[in-house]
PDB file of C-alpha atoms and ligand atoms in Angstrom:
ATOM      1  CA  MET A   4      84.536 308.681 -16.519  1.00 66.00           C
ATOM      2  CA  ASN A   5      85.538 309.311 -12.832  1.00 75.00           C
ATOM      3  CA  GLN A   6      82.909 307.057 -11.725  1.00 81.00           C
ATOM      4  CA  THR A   7      84.412 304.584 -13.950  1.00 84.00           C
ATOM      5  CA  PHE A   8      87.855 305.161 -12.605  1.00 83.00           C
ATOM      6  CA  ALA A   9      86.955 304.965  -8.872  1.00 85.00           C
ATOM      7  CA  THR A  10      85.235 301.542  -9.502  1.00 87.00           C
ATOM      8  CA  LEU A  11      88.082 300.214 -11.100  1.00 88.00           C
ATOM      9  CA  PHE A  12      90.338 301.411  -8.307  1.00 88.00           C
ATOM     10  CA  GLN A  13      88.190 300.112  -5.770  1.00 88.00           C
ATOM     11  CA  LEU A  14      87.997 296.748  -7.538  1.00 90.00           C
ATOM     12  CA  ILE A  15      92.073 296.663  -7.736  1.00 91.00           C
ATOM     13  CA  GLY A  16      92.165 297.407  -3.977  1.00 90.00           C
ATOM     14  CA  GLU A  17      89.878 294.914  -2.755  1.00 90.00           C
ATOM     15  CA  LEU A  18      91.582 292.316  -5.045  1.00 92.00           C
ATOM     16  CA  ALA A  19      94.736 293.646  -3.392  1.00 91.00           C
ATOM     17  CA  VAL A  20      93.445 292.817  -0.014  1.00 91.00           C
ATOM     18  CA  LEU A  21      92.150 289.899  -0.807  1.00 93.00           C
ATOM     19  CA  THR A  22      95.323 288.563  -2.436  1.00 92.00           C
ATOM     20  CA  ALA A  23      97.268 289.680   0.635  1.00 90.00           C
ATOM     21  CA  LEU A  24      94.868 287.467   2.678  1.00 92.00           C
ATOM     22  CA  VAL A  25      94.815 284.537   0.933  1.00 92.00           C
ATOM     23  CA  VAL A  26      98.919 284.647   0.969  1.00 90.00           C
ATOM     24  CA  LEU A  27      98.776 285.185   4.587  1.00 91.00           C
ATOM     25  CA  VAL A  28      96.555 282.441   5.347  1.00 92.00           C
ATOM     26  CA  VAL A  29      98.411 280.044   2.598  1.00 92.00           C
ATOM     27  CA  ALA A  30     101.891 281.400   4.652  1.00 91.00           C
ATOM     28  CA  LEU A  31     100.321 280.770   8.112  1.00 92.00           C
ATOM     29  CA  VAL A  32      99.383 277.188   7.155  1.00 91.00           C
ATOM     30  CA  LEU A  33     102.982 276.626   5.642  1.00 91.00           C
ATOM     31  CA  LEU A  34     104.009 277.566   8.702  1.00 90.00           C
ATOM     32  CA  ALA A  35     102.178 275.478  10.998  1.00 90.00           C
ATOM     33  CA  LEU A  36     103.466 272.372   9.095  1.00 89.00           C
ATOM     34  CA  THR A  37     106.696 273.152   8.876  1.00 87.00           C
ATOM     35  CA  LEU A  38     107.190 273.649  12.549  1.00 86.00           C
ATOM     36  CA  ALA A  39     104.916 270.358  13.180  1.00 87.00           C
ATOM     37  CA  SER A  40     107.074 268.653  10.912  1.00 85.00           C
ATOM     38  CA  ILE A  41     110.790 270.315  12.410  1.00 82.00           C
ATOM     39  CA  ARG A  42     109.279 269.196  16.079  1.00 80.00           C
ATOM     40  CA  SER A  43     108.045 265.833  15.455  1.00 82.00           C
ATOM     41  CA  GLY A  44     110.977 264.938  12.597  1.00 76.00           C
ATOM     42  CA  ARG A  45     108.215 263.877  10.006  1.00 81.00           C
ATOM     43  CA  LEU A  46     107.493 265.691   7.077  1.00 81.00           C
ATOM     44  CA  TYR A  47     103.644 266.617   6.947  1.00 86.00           C
ATOM     45  CA  PHE A  48     102.113 267.204   3.624  1.00 86.00           C
ATOM     46  CA  PRO A  49     105.805 267.647   1.704  1.00 83.00           C
ATOM     47  CA  SER A  50     104.235 267.996  -1.796  1.00 82.00           C
ATOM     48  CA  LEU A  51     102.366 271.112  -0.504  1.00 85.00           C
ATOM     49  CA  LEU A  52     105.343 272.364   1.530  1.00 87.00           C
ATOM     50  CA  ARG A  53     107.775 272.178  -0.886  1.00 83.00           C
ATOM     51  CA  PRO A  54     105.958 274.195  -3.789  1.00 86.00           C
ATOM     52  CA  GLY A  55     104.485 276.672  -1.078  1.00 88.00           C
ATOM     53  CA  LEU A  56     107.944 277.127   0.461  1.00 85.00           C
ATOM     54  CA  THR A  57     109.742 277.970  -2.730  1.00 83.00           C
ATOM     55  CA  ALA A  58     106.853 280.337  -3.817  1.00 87.00           C
ATOM     56  CA  LEU A  59     106.478 282.255  -0.764  1.00 88.00           C
ATOM     57  CA  GLU A  60     110.180 282.196   0.594  1.00 84.00           C
ATOM     58  CA  GLY A  61     110.623 285.819   0.952  1.00 85.00           C
ATOM     59  CA  VAL A  62     107.201 286.003   3.346  1.00 87.00           C
ATOM     60  CA  MET A  63     107.999 282.262   4.732  1.00 87.00           C
ATOM     61  CA  ARG A  64     111.614 283.605   5.678  1.00 85.00           C
ATOM     62  CA  ALA A  65     110.081 286.826   7.578  1.00 88.00           C
ATOM     63  CA  LEU A  66     107.594 284.343   9.553  1.00 88.00           C
ATOM     64  CA  PHE A  67     110.480 281.859  10.372  1.00 87.00           C
ATOM     65  CA  LYS A  68     112.357 284.718  12.022  1.00 87.00           C
ATOM     66  CA  ALA A  69     109.280 286.381  13.647  1.00 88.00           C
ATOM     67  CA  VAL A  70     108.625 282.740  15.362  1.00 87.00           C
ATOM     68  CA  GLY A  71     112.295 282.825  16.289  1.00 86.00           C
ATOM     69  CA  LEU A  72     113.217 280.029  14.045  1.00 83.00           C
ATOM     70  CA  GLU A  73     117.153 280.522  12.792  1.00 82.00           C
ATOM     71  CA  ASP A  74     118.425 280.564   9.235  1.00 79.00           C
ATOM     72  CA  GLN A  75     120.323 277.069   9.725  1.00 83.00           C
ATOM     73  CA  GLU A  76     117.122 275.500  11.068  1.00 83.00           C
ATOM     74  CA  MET A  77     114.876 276.797   7.931  1.00 83.00           C
ATOM     75  CA  LEU A  78     117.837 275.910   5.372  1.00 85.00           C
ATOM     76  CA  GLY A  79     118.100 272.427   6.871  1.00 87.00           C
ATOM     77  CA  PHE A  80     114.655 272.019   6.439  1.00 86.00           C
ATOM     78  CA  PHE A  81     114.545 273.179   3.126  1.00 85.00           C
ATOM     79  CA  VAL A  82     117.299 270.289   2.143  1.00 89.00           C
ATOM     80  CA  LYS A  83     115.372 267.757   4.142  1.00 88.00           C
ATOM     81  CA  LEU A  84     112.393 268.367   2.377  1.00 87.00           C
ATOM     82  CA  GLY A  85     113.913 268.384  -1.464  1.00 88.00           C
ATOM     83  CA  ASN A  86     115.757 265.232  -0.466  1.00 90.00           C
ATOM     84  CA  THR A  87     112.723 263.566   0.618  1.00 88.00           C
ATOM     85  CA  MET A  88     110.781 264.723  -2.249  1.00 87.00           C
ATOM     86  CA  ASN A  89     113.414 263.734  -4.784  1.00 91.00           C
ATOM     87  CA  ALA A  90     114.471 260.266  -3.437  1.00 92.00           C
ATOM     88  CA  GLN A  91     112.085 257.929  -5.135  1.00 92.00           C
ATOM     89  CA  ALA A  92     112.877 259.671  -8.557  1.00 94.00           C
ATOM     90  CA  PHE A  93     116.751 259.574  -7.768  1.00 96.00           C
ATOM     91  CA  ALA A  94     116.572 255.796  -6.591  1.00 96.00           C
ATOM     92  CA  GLU A  95     114.600 255.153 -10.155  1.00 96.00           C
ATOM     93  CA  ILE A  96     117.819 256.594 -12.117  1.00 97.00           C
ATOM     94  CA  PRO A  97     120.594 254.454 -13.462  1.00 96.00           C
ATOM     95  CA  VAL A  98     123.780 255.265 -11.628  1.00 96.00           C
ATOM     96  CA  GLY A  99     125.418 255.696 -15.072  1.00 95.00           C
ATOM     97  CA  GLU A 100     123.285 259.125 -15.256  1.00 97.00           C
ATOM     98  CA  ARG A 101     123.721 260.333 -11.666  1.00 97.00           C
ATOM     99  CA  THR A 102     126.954 262.551 -11.440  1.00 97.00           C
ATOM    100  CA  ILE A 103     128.144 263.671  -7.657  1.00 97.00           C
ATOM    101  CA  PHE A 104     129.721 267.234  -7.117  1.00 96.00           C
ATOM    102  CA  LEU A 105     131.919 267.385  -4.006  1.00 96.00           C
ATOM    103  CA  PRO A 106     133.373 270.789  -2.669  1.00 94.00           C
ATOM    104  CA  GLN A 107     137.098 271.854  -3.090  1.00 94.00           C
ATOM    105  CA  CYS A 108     136.767 272.645   0.722  1.00 93.00           C
ATOM    106  CA  LEU A 109     137.008 269.114   1.593  1.00 94.00           C
ATOM    107  CA  ARG A 110     140.172 268.879   0.452  1.00 95.00           C
ATOM    108  CA  ASN A 111     143.353 268.753   2.692  1.00 94.00           C
ATOM    109  CA  ALA A 112     144.964 272.218   3.129  1.00 93.00           C
ATOM    110  CA  ARG A 113     147.996 271.156   1.068  1.00 95.00           C
ATOM    111  CA  CYS A 114     146.123 269.129  -1.594  1.00 96.00           C
ATOM    112  CA  PRO A 115     148.645 268.729  -4.964  1.00 96.00           C
ATOM    113  CA  ALA A 116     145.383 268.343  -7.053  1.00 96.00           C
ATOM    114  CA  ASP A 117     145.532 269.774 -10.570  1.00 94.00           C
ATOM    115  CA  LEU A 118     143.053 272.317 -11.783  1.00 95.00           C
ATOM    116  CA  THR A 119     141.785 270.895 -15.046  1.00 95.00           C
ATOM    117  CA  PRO A 120     138.784 271.781 -17.247  1.00 94.00           C
ATOM    118  CA  GLU A 121     137.213 268.699 -15.560  1.00 95.00           C
ATOM    119  CA  GLY A 122     137.906 270.169 -11.908  1.00 95.00           C
ATOM    120  CA  LEU A 123     140.332 269.484  -9.399  1.00 97.00           C
ATOM    121  CA  ARG A 124     141.917 266.204 -10.341  1.00 97.00           C
ATOM    122  CA  CYS A 125     142.429 264.331  -7.203  1.00 97.00           C
ATOM    123  CA  LYS A 126     146.000 262.571  -6.864  1.00 96.00           C
ATOM    124  CA  ARG A 127     145.179 260.337  -4.443  1.00 96.00           C
ATOM    125  CA  CYS A 128     147.996 261.332  -2.302  1.00 96.00           C
ATOM    126  CA  GLY A 129     146.378 260.228   1.169  1.00 93.00           C
ATOM    127  CA  ARG A 130     146.265 263.256   2.575  1.00 95.00           C
ATOM    128  CA  CYS A 131     142.678 263.356   2.920  1.00 95.00           C
ATOM    129  CA  THR A 132     139.907 261.100   2.349  1.00 93.00           C
ATOM    130  CA  VAL A 133     138.503 262.434  -0.627  1.00 96.00           C
ATOM    131  CA  GLY A 134     140.398 260.410  -3.237  1.00 95.00           C
ATOM    132  CA  GLU A 135     139.425 256.839  -1.335  1.00 93.00           C
ATOM    133  CA  ALA A 136     135.844 258.217  -1.513  1.00 94.00           C
ATOM    134  CA  ILE A 137     135.897 259.046  -5.292  1.00 96.00           C
ATOM    135  CA  ASP A 138     137.360 255.376  -5.972  1.00 94.00           C
ATOM    136  CA  THR A 139     134.629 254.141  -4.374  1.00 92.00           C
ATOM    137  CA  LEU A 140     131.729 256.453  -5.660  1.00 95.00           C
ATOM    138  CA  GLU A 141     133.760 255.646  -9.076  1.00 95.00           C
ATOM    139  CA  GLY A 142     133.558 251.931  -8.677  1.00 92.00           C
ATOM    140  CA  LEU A 143     129.595 252.181  -8.122  1.00 93.00           C
ATOM    141  CA  GLY A 144     129.759 253.803 -11.375  1.00 94.00           C
ATOM    142  CA  TYR A 145     129.436 257.523 -10.769  1.00 97.00           C
ATOM    143  CA  ARG A 146     130.956 260.425 -12.376  1.00 97.00           C
ATOM    144  CA  VAL A 147     132.564 262.205  -9.721  1.00 98.00           C
ATOM    145  CA  PHE A 148     133.742 266.070  -9.758  1.00 97.00           C
ATOM    146  CA  ILE A 149     135.631 268.236  -7.107  1.00 97.00           C
ATOM    147  CA  VAL A 150     134.133 271.280  -7.724  1.00 95.00           C
ATOM    148  CA  PRO A 151     136.555 274.410  -8.431  1.00 93.00           C
ATOM    149  CA  GLY A 152     134.534 277.303  -8.745  1.00 86.00           C
ATOM    150  CA  SER A 153     130.435 278.570  -8.878  1.00 78.00           C
ATOM    151  CA  SER A 154     130.118 277.641 -12.496  1.00 88.00           C
ATOM    152  CA  PHE A 155     131.801 274.595 -13.156  1.00 93.00           C
ATOM    153  CA  ILE A 156     128.496 272.669 -12.182  1.00 93.00           C
ATOM    154  CA  LYS A 157     126.207 274.173 -14.420  1.00 92.00           C
ATOM    155  CA  ARG A 158     129.439 273.497 -17.222  1.00 95.00           C
ATOM    156  CA  MET A 159     129.572 269.639 -16.519  1.00 96.00           C
ATOM    157  CA  VAL A 160     125.703 269.341 -16.709  1.00 95.00           C
ATOM    158  CA  LYS A 161     125.766 270.881 -19.949  1.00 94.00           C
ATOM    159  CA  LYS A 162     128.928 268.522 -21.141  1.00 96.00           C
ATOM    160  CA  TYR A 163     127.873 265.159 -19.581  1.00 96.00           C
ATOM    161  CA  ARG A 164     123.917 265.694 -19.202  1.00 95.00           C
ATOM    162  CA  PRO A 165     123.210 263.745 -16.099  1.00 97.00           C
ATOM    163  CA  HIS A 166     119.561 263.299 -15.149  1.00 97.00           C
ATOM    164  CA  ALA A 167     120.674 263.161 -11.576  1.00 97.00           C
ATOM    165  CA  LEU A 168     123.308 264.759  -9.436  1.00 97.00           C
ATOM    166  CA  ILE A 169     124.335 264.485  -5.691  1.00 97.00           C
ATOM    167  CA  GLY A 170     125.658 267.888  -3.989  1.00 95.00           C
ATOM    168  CA  VAL A 171     127.919 268.017  -1.145  1.00 95.00           C
ATOM    169  CA  GLY A 172     128.475 271.579   0.310  1.00 93.00           C
ATOM    170  CA  CYS A 173     127.512 273.667   3.197  1.00 91.00           C
ATOM    171  CA  LEU A 174     123.778 274.230   3.966  1.00 89.00           C
ATOM    172  CA  ALA A 175     123.204 277.233   1.749  1.00 88.00           C
ATOM    173  CA  GLU A 176     125.249 275.763  -0.800  1.00 89.00           C
ATOM    174  CA  VAL A 177     123.148 272.340  -1.148  1.00 92.00           C
ATOM    175  CA  LYS A 178     119.936 274.313  -0.952  1.00 88.00           C
ATOM    176  CA  GLU A 179     121.127 276.845  -3.815  1.00 88.00           C
ATOM    177  CA  GLY A 180     121.939 273.664  -5.775  1.00 89.00           C
ATOM    178  CA  LEU A 181     118.875 271.513  -5.279  1.00 89.00           C
ATOM    179  CA  GLU A 182     116.771 274.486  -6.789  1.00 87.00           C
ATOM    180  CA  MET A 183     119.744 274.667  -9.614  1.00 90.00           C
ATOM    181  CA  ALA A 184     119.070 271.124 -10.334  1.00 92.00           C
ATOM    182  CA  ASP A 185     115.313 271.836 -10.231  1.00 88.00           C
ATOM    183  CA  ARG A 186     115.625 274.446 -12.808  1.00 90.00           C
ATOM    184  CA  LEU A 187     118.053 272.360 -14.943  1.00 90.00           C
ATOM    185  CA  GLY A 188     115.077 270.123 -14.488  1.00 91.00           C
ATOM    186  CA  LEU A 189     117.822 267.331 -12.814  1.00 95.00           C
ATOM    187  CA  ILE A 190     116.728 265.131  -9.740  1.00 95.00           C
ATOM    188  CA  GLY A 191     119.141 266.872  -6.957  1.00 95.00           C
ATOM    189  CA  MET A 192     119.867 265.432  -3.759  1.00 96.00           C
ATOM    190  CA  GLY A 193     121.816 266.918  -1.202  1.00 95.00           C
ATOM    191  CA  VAL A 194     124.209 265.848   1.221  1.00 95.00           C
ATOM    192  CA  VAL A 195     124.988 268.723   3.949  1.00 93.00           C
ATOM    193  CA  SER A 196     128.909 269.002   5.355  1.00 91.00           C
ATOM    194  CA  LEU A 197     129.590 268.548   9.256  1.00 89.00           C
ATOM    195  CA  LYS A 198     131.916 271.467   9.215  1.00 79.00           C
ATOM    196  CA  GLU A 199     131.341 274.985   7.300  1.00 75.00           C
ATOM    197  CA  GLY A 200     134.411 276.919   6.097  1.00 74.00           C
ATOM    198  CA  CYS A 201     136.236 277.252   3.511  1.00 77.00           C
ATOM    199  CA  VAL A 202     139.084 274.869   4.251  1.00 80.00           C
ATOM    200  CA  GLU A 203     139.310 271.389   5.146  1.00 84.00           C
ATOM    201  CA  THR A 204     135.572 270.994   5.922  1.00 89.00           C
ATOM    202  CA  LEU A 205     133.999 267.521   6.525  1.00 89.00           C
ATOM    203  CA  VAL A 206     131.375 265.364   5.200  1.00 91.00           C
ATOM    204  CA  ASP A 207     129.801 262.365   6.891  1.00 92.00           C
ATOM    205  CA  TRP A 208     130.818 260.057   3.746  1.00 92.00           C
ATOM    206  CA  ASN A 209     128.503 257.309   5.377  1.00 91.00           C
ATOM    207  CA  THR A 210     125.099 259.556   4.741  1.00 92.00           C
ATOM    208  CA  LEU A 211     126.781 260.283   1.206  1.00 95.00           C
ATOM    209  CA  TYR A 212     127.527 256.514   0.478  1.00 93.00           C
ATOM    210  CA  GLU A 213     123.653 256.199   1.656  1.00 91.00           C
ATOM    211  CA  VAL A 214     121.992 258.606  -0.770  1.00 95.00           C
ATOM    212  CA  ALA A 215     124.474 257.136  -3.503  1.00 96.00           C
ATOM    213  CA  LEU A 216     123.444 253.725  -2.995  1.00 94.00           C
ATOM    214  CA  LEU A 217     119.645 254.760  -3.151  1.00 94.00           C
ATOM    215  CA  GLY A 218     118.210 252.412  -5.801  1.00 94.00           C
ATOM    216  CA  LEU A 219     120.806 250.177  -6.550  1.00 92.00           C
ATOM    217  CA  PRO A 220     120.704 246.691  -6.618  1.00 88.00           C
ATOM    218  CA  PRO A 221     122.813 244.549  -3.925  1.00 83.00           C
ATOM    219  CA  SER A 222     124.207 243.126  -6.761  1.00 81.00           C
ATOM    220  CA  ALA A 223     125.689 246.329  -7.921  1.00 79.00           C
ATOM    221  CA  VAL A 224     127.492 246.844  -4.689  1.00 79.00           C
ATOM    222  CA  PRO A 225     130.763 245.296  -4.696  1.00 75.00           C
ATOM    223  CA  GLU A 226     131.201 243.017  -1.344  1.00 73.00           C
ATOM    224  CA  ASP A 227     134.466 244.992  -0.572  1.00 69.00           C
ATOM    225  CA  LEU A 228     132.649 248.285  -0.995  1.00 70.00           C
ATOM    226  CA  HIS A 229     135.246 250.297   1.405  1.00 56.00           C
ATOM    227  CA  LEU A 230     133.714 253.004   3.765  1.00 56.00           C
ATOM    228  CA  PRO A 231     136.592 255.589   4.135  1.00 52.00           C
ATOM    229  CA  ALA A 232     136.967 256.353   7.497  1.00 52.00           C
ATOM    230  CA  GLU A 233     135.593 259.570   8.966  1.00 49.00           C
ATOM    231  CA  GLU A 234     137.949 261.883   9.584  1.00 48.00           C
TER     232      GLU A 234
HETATM  233  S1  LIG B 312     143.547 262.847  -1.603  1.00 73.37           S
HETATM  234 FE1  LIG B 312     142.934 263.801  -3.316  1.00 73.37          FE
HETATM  235  S2  LIG B 312     141.912 265.703  -2.522  1.00 73.37           S
HETATM  236 FE2  LIG B 312     142.995 264.666  -0.828  1.00 73.37          FE
HETATM  237  S3  LIG B 312     144.532 266.046  -0.665  1.00 73.37           S
HETATM  238 FE3  LIG B 312     145.335 264.407  -1.621  1.00 73.37          FE
HETATM  239  S4  LIG B 312     144.824 264.870  -3.970  1.00 73.37           S
HETATM  240 FE4  LIG B 312     144.033 266.354  -2.643  1.00 73.37          FE
END
């Protein structure tokens, strides 16, 4: 009996060492691919990188830290990877089935928007460019929300059942949003704000438009499409 247990424990030990070795080798390959992708600005083997980085996120974070990769750089890479992987599928979804979530911090600090069950309702007061951008995006056929709190997105997804979404926010928010979209079975695209913080943040509206226009035929884009001036 003792011999049986000893053999069993030895087997478990060997399996654990083998698993750790496999994880280490995979993690090193992912690290090399990530660093090469960041340096060259091109994504190498994105279909391997994405599930790998997600499955081994804890190990990869430690490895990235060990080689001096900043958290921001890593988050930016995650977002770029997600966007690249999702772009084609996103482009194939009709605009009426896409939704855009804007963070409330893009608004002017003296924003008079009303808080409603459908998020903050912009009054087009002209103090910031959010109202202008919403008009343009709604003109393209998008449903656009200004997000007042963390549980809001899930509630609107449940209510309106979009098939794709664009999330705007800081790096960490966008990364989490893309992961949430994945979990909900939606195609998510992220646009990272230019300035982080809680008040009067900035987004490059043209970057948001580039994503929003993916897959739209030229005939669906109004000739007078007016890009809001950057703040
Ligand atoms: S334009 Fe809209 S979002 Fe911007 S400050 Fe006015 S009401 Fe608020």
